[in-house]
Every structure is written in structure tokens, then in C-alpha cells.
Coordinates of C-alpha atoms in Angstrom, one line a residue:
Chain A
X224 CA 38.5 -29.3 27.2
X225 CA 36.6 -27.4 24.3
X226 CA 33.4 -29.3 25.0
X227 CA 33.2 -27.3 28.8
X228 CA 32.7 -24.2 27.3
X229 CA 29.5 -25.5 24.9
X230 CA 26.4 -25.0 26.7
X231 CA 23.1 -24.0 24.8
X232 CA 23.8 -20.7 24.7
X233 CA 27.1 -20.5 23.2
X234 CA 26.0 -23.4 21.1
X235 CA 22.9 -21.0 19.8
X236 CA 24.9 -17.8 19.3
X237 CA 27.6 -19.7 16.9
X238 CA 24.5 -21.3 15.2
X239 CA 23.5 -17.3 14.3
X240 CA 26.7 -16.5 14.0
X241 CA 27.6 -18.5 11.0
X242 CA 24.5 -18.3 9.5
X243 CA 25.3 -14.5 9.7
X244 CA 28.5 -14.8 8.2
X245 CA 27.6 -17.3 5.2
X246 CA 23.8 -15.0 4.6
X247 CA 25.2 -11.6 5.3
X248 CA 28.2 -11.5 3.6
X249 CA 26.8 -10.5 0.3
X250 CA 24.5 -8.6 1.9
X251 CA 25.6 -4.9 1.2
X252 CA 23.6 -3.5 3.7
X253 CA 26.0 -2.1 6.4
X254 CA 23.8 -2.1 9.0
X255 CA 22.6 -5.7 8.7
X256 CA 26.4 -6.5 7.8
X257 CA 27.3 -5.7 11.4
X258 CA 25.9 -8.4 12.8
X259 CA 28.3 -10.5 11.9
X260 CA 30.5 -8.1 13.8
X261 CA 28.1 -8.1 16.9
X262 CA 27.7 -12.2 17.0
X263 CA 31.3 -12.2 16.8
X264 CA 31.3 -10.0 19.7
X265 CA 29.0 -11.9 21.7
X266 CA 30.3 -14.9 20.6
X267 CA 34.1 -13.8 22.1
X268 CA 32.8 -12.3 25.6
X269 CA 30.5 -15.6 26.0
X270 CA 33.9 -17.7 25.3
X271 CA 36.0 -15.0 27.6
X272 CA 33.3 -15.2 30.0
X273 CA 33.3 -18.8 30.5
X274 CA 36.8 -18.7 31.0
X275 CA 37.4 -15.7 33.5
X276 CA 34.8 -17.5 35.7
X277 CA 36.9 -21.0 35.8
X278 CA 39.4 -18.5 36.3
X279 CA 37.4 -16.9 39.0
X280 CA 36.5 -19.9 40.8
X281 CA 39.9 -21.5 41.0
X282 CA 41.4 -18.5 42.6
X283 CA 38.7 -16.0 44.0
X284 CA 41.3 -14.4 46.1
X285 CA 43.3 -12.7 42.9
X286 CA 40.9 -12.7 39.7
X287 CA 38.2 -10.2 39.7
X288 CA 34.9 -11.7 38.3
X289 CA 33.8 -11.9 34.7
X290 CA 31.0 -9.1 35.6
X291 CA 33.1 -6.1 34.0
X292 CA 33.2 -7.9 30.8
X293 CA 29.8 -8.2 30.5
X294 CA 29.8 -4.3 30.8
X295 CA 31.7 -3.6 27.9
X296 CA 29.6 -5.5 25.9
X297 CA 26.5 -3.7 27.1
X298 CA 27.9 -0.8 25.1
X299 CA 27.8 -3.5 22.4
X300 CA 24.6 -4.3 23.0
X301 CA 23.0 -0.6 23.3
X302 CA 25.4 0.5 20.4
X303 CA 24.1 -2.4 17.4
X304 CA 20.9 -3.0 18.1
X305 CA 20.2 0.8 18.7
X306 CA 21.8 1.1 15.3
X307 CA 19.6 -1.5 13.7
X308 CA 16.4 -0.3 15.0
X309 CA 17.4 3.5 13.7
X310 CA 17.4 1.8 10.1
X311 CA 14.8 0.1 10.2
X312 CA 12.4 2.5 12.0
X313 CA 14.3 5.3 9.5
X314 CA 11.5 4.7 6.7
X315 CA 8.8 5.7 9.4
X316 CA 9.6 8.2 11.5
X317 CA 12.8 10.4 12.2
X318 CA 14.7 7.5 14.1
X319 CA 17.9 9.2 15.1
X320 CA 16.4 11.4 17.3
X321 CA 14.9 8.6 18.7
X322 CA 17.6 6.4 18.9
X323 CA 20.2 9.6 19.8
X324 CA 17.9 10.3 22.7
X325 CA 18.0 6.7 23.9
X326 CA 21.2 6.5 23.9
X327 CA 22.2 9.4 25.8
X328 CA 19.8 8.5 28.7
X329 CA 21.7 5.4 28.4
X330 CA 25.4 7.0 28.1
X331 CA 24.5 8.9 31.7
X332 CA 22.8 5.6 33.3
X333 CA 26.3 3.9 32.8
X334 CA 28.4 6.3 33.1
X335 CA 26.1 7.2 36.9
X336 CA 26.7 3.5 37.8
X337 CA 30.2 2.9 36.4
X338 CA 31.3 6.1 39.0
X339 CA 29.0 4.8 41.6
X340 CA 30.4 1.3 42.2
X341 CA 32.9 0.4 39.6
X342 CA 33.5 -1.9 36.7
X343 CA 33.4 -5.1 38.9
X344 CA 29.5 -4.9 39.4
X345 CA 27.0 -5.4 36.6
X346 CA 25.5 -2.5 35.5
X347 CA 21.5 -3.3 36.6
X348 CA 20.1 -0.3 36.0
X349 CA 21.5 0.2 32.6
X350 CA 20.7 -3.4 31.3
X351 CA 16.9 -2.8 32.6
X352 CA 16.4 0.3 31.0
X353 CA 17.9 -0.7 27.6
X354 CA 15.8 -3.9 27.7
X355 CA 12.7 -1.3 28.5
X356 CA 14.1 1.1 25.6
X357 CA 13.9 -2.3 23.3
X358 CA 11.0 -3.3 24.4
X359 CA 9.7 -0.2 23.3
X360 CA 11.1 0.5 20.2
X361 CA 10.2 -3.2 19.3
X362 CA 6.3 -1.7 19.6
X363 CA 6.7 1.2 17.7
X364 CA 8.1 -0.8 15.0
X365 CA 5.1 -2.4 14.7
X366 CA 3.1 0.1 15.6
X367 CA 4.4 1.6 12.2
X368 CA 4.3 -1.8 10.1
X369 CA 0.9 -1.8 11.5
X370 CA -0.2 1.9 9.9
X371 CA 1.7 1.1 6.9
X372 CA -0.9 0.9 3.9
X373 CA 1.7 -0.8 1.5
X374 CA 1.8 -4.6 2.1
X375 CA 4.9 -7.0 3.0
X376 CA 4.7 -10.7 3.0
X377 CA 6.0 -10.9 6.8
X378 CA 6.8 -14.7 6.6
X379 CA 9.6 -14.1 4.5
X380 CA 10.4 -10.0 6.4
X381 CA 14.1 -10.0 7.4
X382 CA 13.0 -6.5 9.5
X383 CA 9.9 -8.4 11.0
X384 CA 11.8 -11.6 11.8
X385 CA 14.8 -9.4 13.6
X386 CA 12.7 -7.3 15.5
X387 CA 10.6 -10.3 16.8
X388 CA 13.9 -11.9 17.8
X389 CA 14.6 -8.8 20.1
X390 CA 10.7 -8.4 21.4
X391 CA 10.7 -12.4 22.5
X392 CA 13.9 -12.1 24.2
X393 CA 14.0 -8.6 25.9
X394 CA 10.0 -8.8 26.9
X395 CA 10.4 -12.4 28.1
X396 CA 13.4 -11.7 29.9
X397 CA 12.6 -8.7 32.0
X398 CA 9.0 -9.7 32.7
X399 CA 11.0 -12.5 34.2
X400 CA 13.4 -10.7 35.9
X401 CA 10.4 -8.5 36.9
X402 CA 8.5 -11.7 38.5
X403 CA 11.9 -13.6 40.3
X404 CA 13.1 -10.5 42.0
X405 CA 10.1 -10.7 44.3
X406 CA 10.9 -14.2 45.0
X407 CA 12.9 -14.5 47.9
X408 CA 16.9 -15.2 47.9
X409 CA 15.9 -18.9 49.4
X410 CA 13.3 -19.9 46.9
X411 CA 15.4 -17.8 44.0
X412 CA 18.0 -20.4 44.7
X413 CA 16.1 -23.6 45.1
X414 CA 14.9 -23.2 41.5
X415 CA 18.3 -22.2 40.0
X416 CA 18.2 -24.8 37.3
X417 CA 14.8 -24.0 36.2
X418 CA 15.4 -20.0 35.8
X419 CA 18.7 -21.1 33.5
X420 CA 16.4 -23.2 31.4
X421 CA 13.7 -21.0 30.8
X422 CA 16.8 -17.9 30.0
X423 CA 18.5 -20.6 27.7
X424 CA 14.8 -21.1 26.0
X425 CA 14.3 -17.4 25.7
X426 CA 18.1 -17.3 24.1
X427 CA 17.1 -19.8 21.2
X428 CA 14.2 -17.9 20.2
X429 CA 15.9 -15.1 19.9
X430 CA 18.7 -16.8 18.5
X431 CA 16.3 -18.7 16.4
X432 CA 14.1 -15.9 14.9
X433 CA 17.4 -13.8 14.0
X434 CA 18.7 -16.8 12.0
X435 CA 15.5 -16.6 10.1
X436 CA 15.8 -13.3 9.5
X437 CA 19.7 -13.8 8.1
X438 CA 17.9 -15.8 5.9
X439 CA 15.3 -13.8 4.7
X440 CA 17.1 -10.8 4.4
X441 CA 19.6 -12.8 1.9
X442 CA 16.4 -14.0 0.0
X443 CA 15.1 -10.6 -0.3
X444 CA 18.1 -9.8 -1.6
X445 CA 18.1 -12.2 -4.3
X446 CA 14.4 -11.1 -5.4
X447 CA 15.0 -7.7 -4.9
X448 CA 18.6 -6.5 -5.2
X449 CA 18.2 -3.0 -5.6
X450 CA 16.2 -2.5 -2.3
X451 CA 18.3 -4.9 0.0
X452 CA 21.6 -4.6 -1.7
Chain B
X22 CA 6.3 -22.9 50.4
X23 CA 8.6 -25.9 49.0
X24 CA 10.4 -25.7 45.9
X25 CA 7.8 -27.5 43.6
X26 CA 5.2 -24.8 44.7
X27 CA 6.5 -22.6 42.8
X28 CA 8.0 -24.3 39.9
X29 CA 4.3 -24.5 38.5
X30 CA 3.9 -20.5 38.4
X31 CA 6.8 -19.8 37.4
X32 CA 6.5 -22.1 34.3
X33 CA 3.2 -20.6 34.1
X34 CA 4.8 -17.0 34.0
X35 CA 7.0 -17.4 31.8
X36 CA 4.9 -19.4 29.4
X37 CA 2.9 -15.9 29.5
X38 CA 5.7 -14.1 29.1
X39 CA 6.3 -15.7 25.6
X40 CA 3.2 -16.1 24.9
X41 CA 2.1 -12.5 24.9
X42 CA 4.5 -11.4 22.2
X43 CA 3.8 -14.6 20.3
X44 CA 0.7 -13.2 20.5
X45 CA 1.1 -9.6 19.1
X46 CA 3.6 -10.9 16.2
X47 CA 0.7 -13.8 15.2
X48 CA -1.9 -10.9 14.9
X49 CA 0.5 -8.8 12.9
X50 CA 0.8 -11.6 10.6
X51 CA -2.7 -12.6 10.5
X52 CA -3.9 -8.2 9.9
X53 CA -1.1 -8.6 7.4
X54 CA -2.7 -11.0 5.6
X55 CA -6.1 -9.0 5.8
X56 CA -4.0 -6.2 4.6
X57 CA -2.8 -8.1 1.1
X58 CA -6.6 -9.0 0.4
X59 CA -7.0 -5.3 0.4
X60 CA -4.5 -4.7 -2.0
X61 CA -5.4 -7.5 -4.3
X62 CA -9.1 -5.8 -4.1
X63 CA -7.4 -2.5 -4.6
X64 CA -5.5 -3.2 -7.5
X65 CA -8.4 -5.3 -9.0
X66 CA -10.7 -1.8 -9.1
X67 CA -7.7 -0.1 -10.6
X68 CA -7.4 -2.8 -13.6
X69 CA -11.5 -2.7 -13.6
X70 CA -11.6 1.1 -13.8
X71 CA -8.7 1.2 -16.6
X72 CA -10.9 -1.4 -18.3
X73 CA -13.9 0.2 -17.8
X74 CA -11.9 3.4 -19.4
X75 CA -10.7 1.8 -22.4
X76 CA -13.8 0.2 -23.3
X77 CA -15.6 3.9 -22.9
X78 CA -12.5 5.4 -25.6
X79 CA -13.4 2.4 -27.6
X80 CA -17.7 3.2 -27.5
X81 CA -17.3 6.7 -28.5
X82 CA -14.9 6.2 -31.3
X83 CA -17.9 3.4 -32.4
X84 CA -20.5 5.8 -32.0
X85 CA -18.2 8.6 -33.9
X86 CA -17.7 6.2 -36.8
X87 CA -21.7 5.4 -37.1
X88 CA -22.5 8.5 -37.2
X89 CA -19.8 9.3 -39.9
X90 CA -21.0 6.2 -41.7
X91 CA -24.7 7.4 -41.6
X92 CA -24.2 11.0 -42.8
X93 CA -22.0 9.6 -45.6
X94 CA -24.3 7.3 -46.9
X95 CA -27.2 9.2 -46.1
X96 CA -26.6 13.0 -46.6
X97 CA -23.3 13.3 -48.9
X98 CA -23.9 10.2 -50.4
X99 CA -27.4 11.7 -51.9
X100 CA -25.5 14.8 -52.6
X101 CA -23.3 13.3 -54.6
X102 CA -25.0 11.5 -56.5
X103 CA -27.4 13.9 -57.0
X104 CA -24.5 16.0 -58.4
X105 CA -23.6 13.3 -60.7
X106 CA -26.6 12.8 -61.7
X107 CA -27.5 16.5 -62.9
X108 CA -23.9 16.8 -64.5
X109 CA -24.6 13.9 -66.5
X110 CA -28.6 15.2 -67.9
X111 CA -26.6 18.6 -69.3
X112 CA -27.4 18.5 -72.9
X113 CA -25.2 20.6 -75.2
X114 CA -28.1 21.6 -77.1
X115 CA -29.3 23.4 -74.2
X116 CA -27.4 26.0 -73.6
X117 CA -29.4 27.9 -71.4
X118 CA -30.4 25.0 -69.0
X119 CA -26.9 23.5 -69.4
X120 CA -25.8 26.8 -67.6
X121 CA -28.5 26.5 -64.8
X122 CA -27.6 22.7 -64.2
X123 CA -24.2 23.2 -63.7
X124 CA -24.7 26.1 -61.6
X125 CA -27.1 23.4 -59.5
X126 CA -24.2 21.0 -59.9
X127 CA -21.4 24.0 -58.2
X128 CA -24.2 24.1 -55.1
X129 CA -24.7 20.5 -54.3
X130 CA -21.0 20.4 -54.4
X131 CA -20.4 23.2 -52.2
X132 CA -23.2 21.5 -49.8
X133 CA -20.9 17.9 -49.9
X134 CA -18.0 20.4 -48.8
X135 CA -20.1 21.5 -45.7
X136 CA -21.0 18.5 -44.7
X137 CA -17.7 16.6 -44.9
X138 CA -16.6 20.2 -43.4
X139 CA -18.8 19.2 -40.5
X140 CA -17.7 15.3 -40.5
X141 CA -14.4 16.3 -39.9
X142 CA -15.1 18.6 -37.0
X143 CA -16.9 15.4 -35.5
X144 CA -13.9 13.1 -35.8
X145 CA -12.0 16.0 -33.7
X146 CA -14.8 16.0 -31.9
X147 CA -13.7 12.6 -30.8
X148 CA -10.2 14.3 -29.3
X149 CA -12.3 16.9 -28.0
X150 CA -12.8 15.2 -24.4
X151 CA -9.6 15.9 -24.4
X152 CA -9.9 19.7 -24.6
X153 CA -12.5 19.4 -21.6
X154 CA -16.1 18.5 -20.8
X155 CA -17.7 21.3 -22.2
X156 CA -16.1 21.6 -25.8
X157 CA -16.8 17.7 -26.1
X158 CA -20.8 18.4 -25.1
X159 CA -21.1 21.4 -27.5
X160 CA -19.9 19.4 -30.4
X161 CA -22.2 16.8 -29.7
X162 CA -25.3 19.1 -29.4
X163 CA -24.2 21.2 -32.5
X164 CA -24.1 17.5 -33.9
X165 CA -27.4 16.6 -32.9
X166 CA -28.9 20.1 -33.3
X167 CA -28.1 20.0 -37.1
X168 CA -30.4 16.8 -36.7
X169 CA -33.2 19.3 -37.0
X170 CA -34.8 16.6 -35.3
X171 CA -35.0 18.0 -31.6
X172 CA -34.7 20.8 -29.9
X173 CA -31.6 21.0 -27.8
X174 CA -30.3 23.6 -25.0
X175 CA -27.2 23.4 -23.9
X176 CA -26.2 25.5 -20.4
X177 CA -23.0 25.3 -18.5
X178 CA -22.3 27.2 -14.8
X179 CA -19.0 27.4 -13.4
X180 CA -16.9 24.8 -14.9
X181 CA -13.3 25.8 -15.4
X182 CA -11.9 23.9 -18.1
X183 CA -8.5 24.4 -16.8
X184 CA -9.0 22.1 -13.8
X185 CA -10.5 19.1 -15.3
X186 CA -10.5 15.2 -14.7
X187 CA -9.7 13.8 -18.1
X188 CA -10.6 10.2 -16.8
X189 CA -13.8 11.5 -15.3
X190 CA -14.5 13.9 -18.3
X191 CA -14.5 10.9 -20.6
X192 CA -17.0 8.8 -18.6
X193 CA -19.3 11.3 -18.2
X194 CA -19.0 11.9 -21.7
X195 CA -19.6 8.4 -22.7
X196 CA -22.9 8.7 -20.3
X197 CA -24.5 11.4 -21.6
X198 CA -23.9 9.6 -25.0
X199 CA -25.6 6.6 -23.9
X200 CA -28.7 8.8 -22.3
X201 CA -28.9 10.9 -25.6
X202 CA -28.6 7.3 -27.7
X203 CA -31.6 6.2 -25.5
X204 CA -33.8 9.3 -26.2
X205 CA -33.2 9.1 -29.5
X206 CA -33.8 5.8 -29.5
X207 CA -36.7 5.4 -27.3
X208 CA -38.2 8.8 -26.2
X209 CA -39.9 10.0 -29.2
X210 CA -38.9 13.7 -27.5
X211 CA -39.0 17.0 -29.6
X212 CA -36.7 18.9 -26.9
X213 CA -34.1 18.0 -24.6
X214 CA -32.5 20.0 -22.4
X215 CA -28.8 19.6 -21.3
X216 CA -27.2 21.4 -18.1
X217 CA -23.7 21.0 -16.8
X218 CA -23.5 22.4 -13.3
X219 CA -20.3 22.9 -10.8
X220 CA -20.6 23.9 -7.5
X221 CA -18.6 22.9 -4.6
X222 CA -16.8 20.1 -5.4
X223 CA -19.7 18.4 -7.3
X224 CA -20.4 18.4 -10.6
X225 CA -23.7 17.3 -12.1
X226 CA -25.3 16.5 -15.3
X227 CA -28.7 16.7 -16.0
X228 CA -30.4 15.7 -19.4
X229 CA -34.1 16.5 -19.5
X230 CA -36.5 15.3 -22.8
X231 CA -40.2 15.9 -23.4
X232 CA -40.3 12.2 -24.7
X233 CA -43.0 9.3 -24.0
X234 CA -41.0 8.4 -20.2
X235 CA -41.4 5.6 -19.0
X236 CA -42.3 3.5 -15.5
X237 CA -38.7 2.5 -14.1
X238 CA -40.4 -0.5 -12.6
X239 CA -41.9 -1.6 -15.3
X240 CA -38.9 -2.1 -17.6
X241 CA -37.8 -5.8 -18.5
X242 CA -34.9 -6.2 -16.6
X243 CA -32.8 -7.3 -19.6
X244 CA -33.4 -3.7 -20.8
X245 CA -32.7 -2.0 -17.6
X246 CA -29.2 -4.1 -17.7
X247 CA -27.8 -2.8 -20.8
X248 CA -28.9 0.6 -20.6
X249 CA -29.3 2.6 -16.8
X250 CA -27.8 -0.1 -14.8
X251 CA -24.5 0.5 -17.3
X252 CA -25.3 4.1 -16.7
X253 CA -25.0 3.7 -12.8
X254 CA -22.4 1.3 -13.1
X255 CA -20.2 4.2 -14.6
X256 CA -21.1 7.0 -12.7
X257 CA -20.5 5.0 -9.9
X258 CA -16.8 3.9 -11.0
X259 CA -16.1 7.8 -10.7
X260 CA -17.3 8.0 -7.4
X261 CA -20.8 9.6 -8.7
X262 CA -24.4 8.8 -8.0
X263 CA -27.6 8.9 -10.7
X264 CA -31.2 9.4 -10.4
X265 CA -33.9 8.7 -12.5
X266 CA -36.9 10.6 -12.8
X267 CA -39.6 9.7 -15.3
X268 CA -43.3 8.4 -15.6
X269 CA -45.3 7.7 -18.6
X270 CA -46.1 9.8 -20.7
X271 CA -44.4 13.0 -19.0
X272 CA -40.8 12.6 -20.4
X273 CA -37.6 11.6 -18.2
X274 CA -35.0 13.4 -16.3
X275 CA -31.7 11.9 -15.4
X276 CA -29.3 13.8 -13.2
X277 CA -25.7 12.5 -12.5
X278 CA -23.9 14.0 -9.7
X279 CA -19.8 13.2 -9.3
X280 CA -17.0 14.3 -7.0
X281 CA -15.3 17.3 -9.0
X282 CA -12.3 17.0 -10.3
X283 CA -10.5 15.0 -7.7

């Protein structure tokens, strides 16, 4: 029964979820904390998900389809990982302006499409121009990491590890999304399978690479306990 | 188009599509990398220059307590004896030259006070880089002007001693020391001339002797290594540059030029 709802990316957002909870804990950063909110988040709507679509597909007549959940936790989305990238871009440049601007474009984007047609359809436009506002913000972190005179060891960055998590992912994804929407509905459909594996490859790495930088944001706390703690 | 047409491309794509921020995060590691080298590099000059600071505190301090060695042994040293020496010829049955030897005896004794009078104003002399460039330079030419040995002129244009560089005023200190050691050493000069120059952001030292000079090219390079080469070495710590200007027989002038104060 449980073992319908594991597929490799519910399997890979536990993984980063516990390894959140057991390396974050301690961690008295609140902003790094969160993500064990966040991964608990994600980790609930995937499970919901799942289940409003077996829902969904025994009865299409009555349930509505899992889409409007996967709204709400667009806010979710837009809301931590903004959040994230305001503290870590914070030591740079003046980030909530940034991060204040890109969220209001945001706000009116979903608001614009949530009046336009309703919970029950994914927000597109929304999800594009966040991943683009990601994508972004991803370069201008290390844009700045670049500029920076003083020197990190990156192998063992928390910051450079997460950030890299969210530029694999987002890039990979929309460049994607980019390329299969010219494809047409016929051939988008014949290779199905292959799109799910390459999402569910994208998913680990991201999954992956913010594990790591659970990890190293627990060791830096260890060596340096003022500065992470 | 069947459906393994495209699969091909599309793996292809995506394979791109990860491989281009692969990409940017393997050069930020690698530039990262270059970056650490730079700070190891960095932080090696800082240790060297700190070194190279030290060692100079320790030089002049050396060269203080020589010379304080010297004039004790060789100028107060004679006076004293010679004071202890007339005090003990006084003969009570001379009255008369008693009185004139003891008077002698009151002036070598005053002459000890001068001189250990004028020792002690050379061991401040030591803190006197402290005070700035210039107050350390005229105790040294005072110093070597009581000599009697040379002739020594000492200018200075518009240095404020207010908005000094205590690091760079010791080196350059410790330079002209080592230049003035080799004249005295080497030059056989009657007259040197000293001149301390600031002007836009640039201060520069010139020491000029009448001595015997010398053919820069011509010196054994074991000589050149302990004495200008240590000279360029530390001007060039400070950011400075030296020339040397001299030919046989028509004395040597050596100008240092260094960034001012910053």
C-alpha cells in the first residue's frame, strides 16, 4: 500500500529531509533551520499529491485534480528559497530589495493567474518566472563569490553547495521545459517515460547537492560556531 | 520522425542542460582554488615584510650599541683614564701644580659628562624613528658630524612629520644606515650630502659622497649581495625603487624613491 507512493522523487526528498532534520537541528541559523520546515512541506504535498491523483483517477467526475495543491506550495517554494537567497546574498549586496522586488512581481503573477482561471489550473507563468528569478539570483550569487577577495574552501561551503542544488535543478529544468514545448503534443507523449527520468535525475541532484550542503553547513558549525551558529 | 529520433537529442539536450552549470560551478571551484594560492602568497609577503621589519629594529639597535661600545672604549674610556691618571700624579708637595691638575682633572670630567651626555641622546636616538623620519636622520648626522671626520649636510623639503609611515620610516632609516655604513666603510669621502625630499606622494632619499665610487659592474657579486642588493631588497618591500649612480673615482650617488606615507 505504502510502497505505491515511493517513487524516486519522494524517495529523494525524505533522503534531504532527514538529513535536514538530524544536520540542522543544532544548527541555530533560522534561515537554514527552515528547511526542515520546507522539506517537510514538500515532503507532505508530494504524499498528498500522490494521493489526490489516485483519488482523481478513480473518480474524475467528483475530485478536482491535485493541480491546486501544487499552487499553494509554489508560495512555499517562492517564499523559502527567496528567504534563503536574501541571507545568503545579505553579506554582498542589499538583498531584500532584491528579494522584496521579486517577490512582488511574483505576488501579482499569481494573484493575475489565480483570478484568471482559478485554483484548479497550475499556475505556468508564475512557476516560469520564479524558476527564471532563481536562475538569476543563483548567478549573482556567484557573481559575488566570484568578486569576493577573501577565500572559502567551496568543497566543504554549505552556501555554495545549496545554491548549486537550486542552479542544477531550476536551469536544467526550464531549459528543458524550454526545449519539449516545441516538441509536438504526439512526439511530447511518445517519450513520456524519458522526460520523467531525466526530471527525476534533475530532482536527485538537487536533492543530492542540498544534502551535502546539510552537511557542511553542520561541519562549519562545528569548526566555526560563532559564525554558523 | 519516430520516437527514437528524438530520444538521442533530447538526451543530448539535457545532458547540456546539466552540463552547463556543472560547468560554471567546476570553474568556481577551480578560480577558488587559484584564489587560496593568492592568499597563501599574500600572507606569506605579510609574514616576510614583518620579518623583514623586525630584523631592521634588531640592525639599528646593533649598530646603536657599536657605536656606544666604540665611543666608550674609545673617547670616555681615554677620558677617564686620563682623569685617573692626573688625579693620581698630584703630589702634596706641590701645591701650586696640585691645584692646576685637579682643575685639568674637573675638565676631563666635565668632557666624560658631555660625551655620555651625547651617548644617551643616541640610545633615544634609537626610539627616535619613532618620533618621525627626520628627527631620526638629524640625530644620526649630528652623530656622525661630531665624527669630525666628514662633512655632512642635511636638507629636508616638505615632510610633515605628522603624517608619517612608522613601518616605512624605519626601513628607510635602516637604508640610509646601511649606505652611510658603506661610505664610511668604503668611500674614503670627506663630504656627504643628505636630502630628504616629499612631493606628491613620493618621498625620496638621496645620499651623495665625494668618496673613491666605484664601477657597479665591476663589484664581486658576493659584495653586491650583502650590501646594494639588501638595499633594493628593502626599498622594494616598501613599494620603493633605488638607483645607483657612481664611477670611479667621482664619488657615488644613491637615490631612493618610495610611495609616501600610504
Amino acid at each position: 500500500m505504502l510502497l505505491k507512493y515511493l517513487t524516486i522523487n519522494t524517495i529523494a526528498e525524505v533522503c534531504c529531509f532527514i538529513i535536514a532534520v538530524v544536520k540542522l537541528r543544532k544548527v541555530n541559523d533560522i534561515f537554514w533551520k527552515s528547511w526542515i520546515v520546507f522539506l517537510f512541506i514538500t515532503c507532505v504535498t508530494e504524499f498528498t499529491g500522490k494521493y489526490l491523483k489516485d483519488l482523481y483517477l478513480a473518480d474524475r467526475v467528483h475530485v478536482h485534480p491535485n493541480v491546486w495543491l501544487y499552487n499553494i506550495l509554489l508560495i512555499a517554494q517562492a517564499f523559502f528559497i527567496g528567504m534563503m537567497f536574501m541571507h545568503l546574498l545579505k553579506k554582498y549586496t542589499n538583498s531584500f530589495i532584491i528579494i522584496m522586488s521579486s517577490f512582488s512581481l511574483l505576488m501579482i503573477i499569481y494573484l493575475y493567474e489565480l483570478f484568471s482561471h482559478g485554483i484548479y489550473v497550475y499556475n505556468e507563468l508564475t512557476n516560469t518566472v520564479m524558476l527564471v528569478i532563481f536562475i538569476l539570483l543563483s548567478f549573482l550569487y556567484y557573481y559575488y563569490l566570484l568578486k569576493d577577495e577573501a577565500y572559502t574552501n567551496l568543497l566543504y561551503s554549505g552556501d555554495f553547495w545549496w545554491v548549486a542544488g537550486v542552479l542544477f535543478f531550476y536551469f536544467g529544468t526550464t531549459a528543458c521545459n524550454i526545449f519539449f514545448e516545441h516538441l509536438s503534443p504526439e512526439k511530447m507523449k511518445s517519450i513520456k517515460h524519458l522526460t520523467y527520468y531525466i526530471y527525476n535525475a534533475f530532482n536527485i541532484v538537487l536533492y543530492g547537492c542540498w544534502s551535502y550542503s546539510f552537511i557542511c553547513k553542520r561541519w562549519e558549525m562545528k569548526i566555526l560556531p560563532g559564525q554558523s551558529s | 520522425m519516430g520516437n527514437e529520433d528524438i530520444t538521442w537529442p533530447i538526451i543530448i539536450a539535457s545532458a547540456i542542460f546539466f552540463l552547463a552549470p556543472a560547468a560554471l560551478v567546476s570553474y568556481l571551484v577551480i578560480y577558488n582554488g587559484r584564489k587560496k594560492k593568492h592568499a597563501e602568497e599574500k600572507m606569506q609577503m605579510e609574514q616576510d615584510f614583518n620579518s623583514e621589519l623586525v630584523k631592521t629594529q634588531h640592525e639599528i639597535r646593533e649598530q646603536t650599541m657599536q657605536t656606544i661600545g666604540a665611543d666608550l672604549h674609545d673617547n670616555i674610556g681615554q677620558l677617564l683614564s686620563l682623569t685617573s691618571f692626573t688625579l693620581k700624579s698630584i703630589a702634596h708637595s706641590e701645591p701650586d701644580a696640585m691645584l692646576k691638575k685637579v682643575n685639568d682633572a674637573i675638565d676631563l670630567t666635565a668632557r666624560s659628562i658631555q660625551e655620555m651626555r651625547l651617548l644617551g641622546k643616541l640610545l633615544q636616538g634609537e626610539q627616535l624613528v619613532g618620533l618621525g623620519l627626520h628627527e631620526a636622520i638629524k640625530q644620526e648626522v649630528n652623530w656622525l658630524q661630531k665624527t669630525g671626520v666628514y662633512e655632512v649636510n642635511y636638507t629636508c623639503k616638505g615632510l610633515d612629520s605628522t603624517a608619517g609611515n612608522p613601518e616605512k620610516d624605519l626601513i628607510l632609516f635602516r637604508i640610509l644606515q646601511e649606505i652611510i655604513n658603506n661610505t664610511i666603510k668604503h668611500a674614503q669621502a670627506t663630504c656627504i650630502h643628505i636630502d630628504l625630499n616629499y612631493a606628491d606622494a613620493c618621498l625620496k632619499l638621496s645620499i651623495e659622497d665625494n668618496g673613491v665610487g666605484f664601477g657597479i659592474n665591476e663589484l664581486p657579486a658576493e659584495q653586491i649581495g650583502m650590501g646594494l642588493q639588501n638595499i633594493q631588497k628593502r626599498a622594494s618591500m616598501i613599494g620603493g625603487e633605488t638607483t645607483i649612480n657612481s664611477l670611479p673615482g667621482s664619488g657615488t650617488t644613491i637615490h631612493v624613491f618610495i610611495p609616501y606615507p600610504q
